[in-house]
Coordinates of C-alpha atoms in Angstrom, one line a residue:
M236 CA 159.5 84.4 -59.0
L237 CA 161.5 87.7 -58.2
P238 CA 160.6 89.5 -54.5
G239 CA 158.3 91.9 -56.3
D240 CA 156.4 88.9 -58.1
Y241 CA 156.2 87.2 -54.3
I242 CA 154.8 90.4 -52.9
A243 CA 152.5 91.2 -55.6
M244 CA 151.1 87.5 -55.6
K245 CA 150.9 87.7 -51.5
L246 CA 149.2 90.9 -51.8
S247 CA 146.6 90.1 -54.8
G248 CA 146.5 86.3 -54.7
E249 CA 147.4 86.1 -58.4
I250 CA 150.6 85.4 -60.0
T251 CA 152.2 87.2 -62.9
T252 CA 155.5 88.2 -64.0
S253 CA 157.2 90.9 -66.6
I254 CA 159.5 90.5 -69.4
S255 CA 161.8 93.1 -67.4
A256 CA 161.8 90.4 -64.4
L257 CA 162.3 87.4 -66.7
S258 CA 164.9 89.1 -68.2
E259 CA 167.0 89.4 -65.2
G260 CA 166.7 85.4 -64.6
V261 CA 168.0 85.3 -68.1
F262 CA 164.5 83.5 -68.9
F263 CA 163.4 85.6 -71.7
D264 CA 164.2 85.1 -75.3
F265 CA 164.6 89.0 -76.9
I266 CA 164.5 87.9 -80.7
N267 CA 161.4 85.3 -80.3
N268 CA 159.7 87.8 -77.5
Q269 CA 158.8 84.7 -75.4
L270 CA 160.1 82.1 -72.7
S271 CA 163.7 81.4 -73.4
K272 CA 162.9 77.6 -74.7
D273 CA 166.8 77.3 -74.8
I274 CA 167.4 78.1 -71.2
I275 CA 164.2 76.2 -70.1
N276 CA 165.3 73.2 -71.8
H277 CA 168.5 73.3 -70.7
Y278 CA 167.6 73.0 -66.9
G279 CA 164.7 70.5 -67.6
F280 CA 162.1 73.3 -66.3
S281 CA 158.3 72.9 -67.2
E282 CA 156.8 76.1 -69.2
S283 CA 153.9 75.9 -67.0
L284 CA 156.3 76.9 -63.9
F285 CA 155.9 80.4 -65.1
P286 CA 153.4 82.6 -64.4
R287 CA 151.7 84.7 -66.9
V288 CA 153.6 87.3 -68.3
Q289 CA 152.4 91.4 -68.5
D290 CA 153.4 94.1 -69.3
V291 CA 155.9 96.4 -66.3
F292 CA 153.0 98.9 -66.2
S293 CA 149.9 96.9 -66.7
N294 CA 147.1 95.3 -64.2
H295 CA 149.0 92.5 -62.0
G296 CA 145.9 92.3 -59.6
G297 CA 144.3 94.2 -56.7
V298 CA 145.0 94.1 -53.6
L299 CA 143.0 91.5 -51.4
P300 CA 140.1 92.4 -48.9
S301 CA 141.9 90.5 -46.2
I302 CA 145.2 92.1 -46.7
A303 CA 143.5 95.7 -47.2
Q304 CA 142.2 95.2 -43.9
Q305 CA 145.4 94.4 -41.9
L306 CA 147.5 96.9 -44.3
G307 CA 144.5 100.0 -43.3
L308 CA 144.0 100.3 -47.4
K309 CA 141.4 100.1 -49.8
A310 CA 140.6 96.4 -51.2
G311 CA 141.0 96.0 -55.0
I312 CA 144.1 98.8 -55.1
P313 CA 145.5 98.0 -58.4
I314 CA 148.8 96.6 -58.5
A315 CA 150.4 98.3 -61.5
Y316 CA 153.8 97.9 -62.1
K317 CA 156.5 95.3 -61.7
A318 CA 160.1 95.0 -62.9
G319 CA 163.3 93.3 -61.3
D320 CA 165.6 95.5 -58.7
Q321 CA 168.1 96.7 -61.6
P322 CA 166.0 97.9 -64.2
N323 CA 164.1 99.3 -61.1
N324 CA 167.2 101.0 -59.7
A325 CA 167.7 102.4 -63.0
L326 CA 164.3 103.8 -63.3
S327 CA 164.7 105.6 -59.8
L328 CA 168.2 107.1 -61.2
N329 CA 166.0 108.5 -64.2
V330 CA 168.1 106.5 -66.6
L331 CA 165.5 105.4 -69.1
N332 CA 167.0 106.7 -72.8
P333 CA 169.5 105.5 -74.9
G334 CA 173.3 106.0 -74.4
E335 CA 172.5 107.5 -70.5
V336 CA 174.4 105.6 -68.1
A337 CA 174.9 105.6 -64.3
A338 CA 176.3 103.5 -61.3
T339 CA 174.7 102.1 -57.9
A340 CA 176.8 100.7 -55.2
G341 CA 175.6 98.2 -52.8
T342 CA 175.6 94.4 -51.9
S343 CA 176.3 95.0 -55.5
G344 CA 178.1 97.2 -58.1
V345 CA 175.9 98.2 -61.4
I346 CA 176.8 100.0 -64.2
Y347 CA 173.7 100.8 -66.0
G348 CA 173.3 101.3 -69.9
V349 CA 170.6 102.2 -71.8
S350 CA 171.1 100.9 -75.3
D351 CA 168.6 101.1 -78.5
Q352 CA 170.0 97.9 -79.9
L353 CA 169.6 94.2 -79.0
T354 CA 172.8 93.4 -77.5
Y355 CA 174.5 90.9 -75.7
D356 CA 177.9 89.7 -74.4
P357 CA 178.6 86.3 -75.6
Q358 CA 180.7 85.4 -73.1
S359 CA 178.0 86.3 -70.4
R360 CA 180.4 89.0 -68.6
V361 CA 177.8 91.7 -68.8
N362 CA 173.6 91.1 -68.0
T363 CA 171.4 92.1 -70.5
F364 CA 168.3 92.9 -68.9
A365 CA 164.7 94.3 -70.4
H366 CA 164.5 97.8 -69.2
V367 CA 160.9 99.2 -67.6
N368 CA 160.2 101.2 -70.5
Y369 CA 160.8 97.8 -73.3
T370 CA 158.4 97.3 -75.2
Q371 CA 158.4 94.1 -77.8
Q372 CA 158.3 96.3 -81.0
Q373 CA 161.6 97.9 -80.0
K374 CA 163.6 94.6 -80.9
A375 CA 166.1 94.5 -83.5

């Protein structure tokens, strides 16, 4: 789980993820719109290790009553968004449309470029992520 997946699990008791989160770990196969069997088989992982995959903007569970009480929140508040840190950074910079580019610097330096084409670097020098507004209908 990515940190957002873990936090949502602690809040809701439910384990889910998104294509955006899976793509940051290279666990998503964009061509076949599924977990990457090549990666899973290469490392000998069982598909049962992976949580239910849902859209970035969807119901990933509700805040448990016990957690809500501890935090002073209303029980059942929906957890309605989950993505990886790099797509989240691009979202915060309003980099959402093909052709838009931005950069951030911190513990890592990242240049974001949004494309409407399914592309990747065969030499793995550049990471390819599913953006927060990615849909499976967008695949090439």
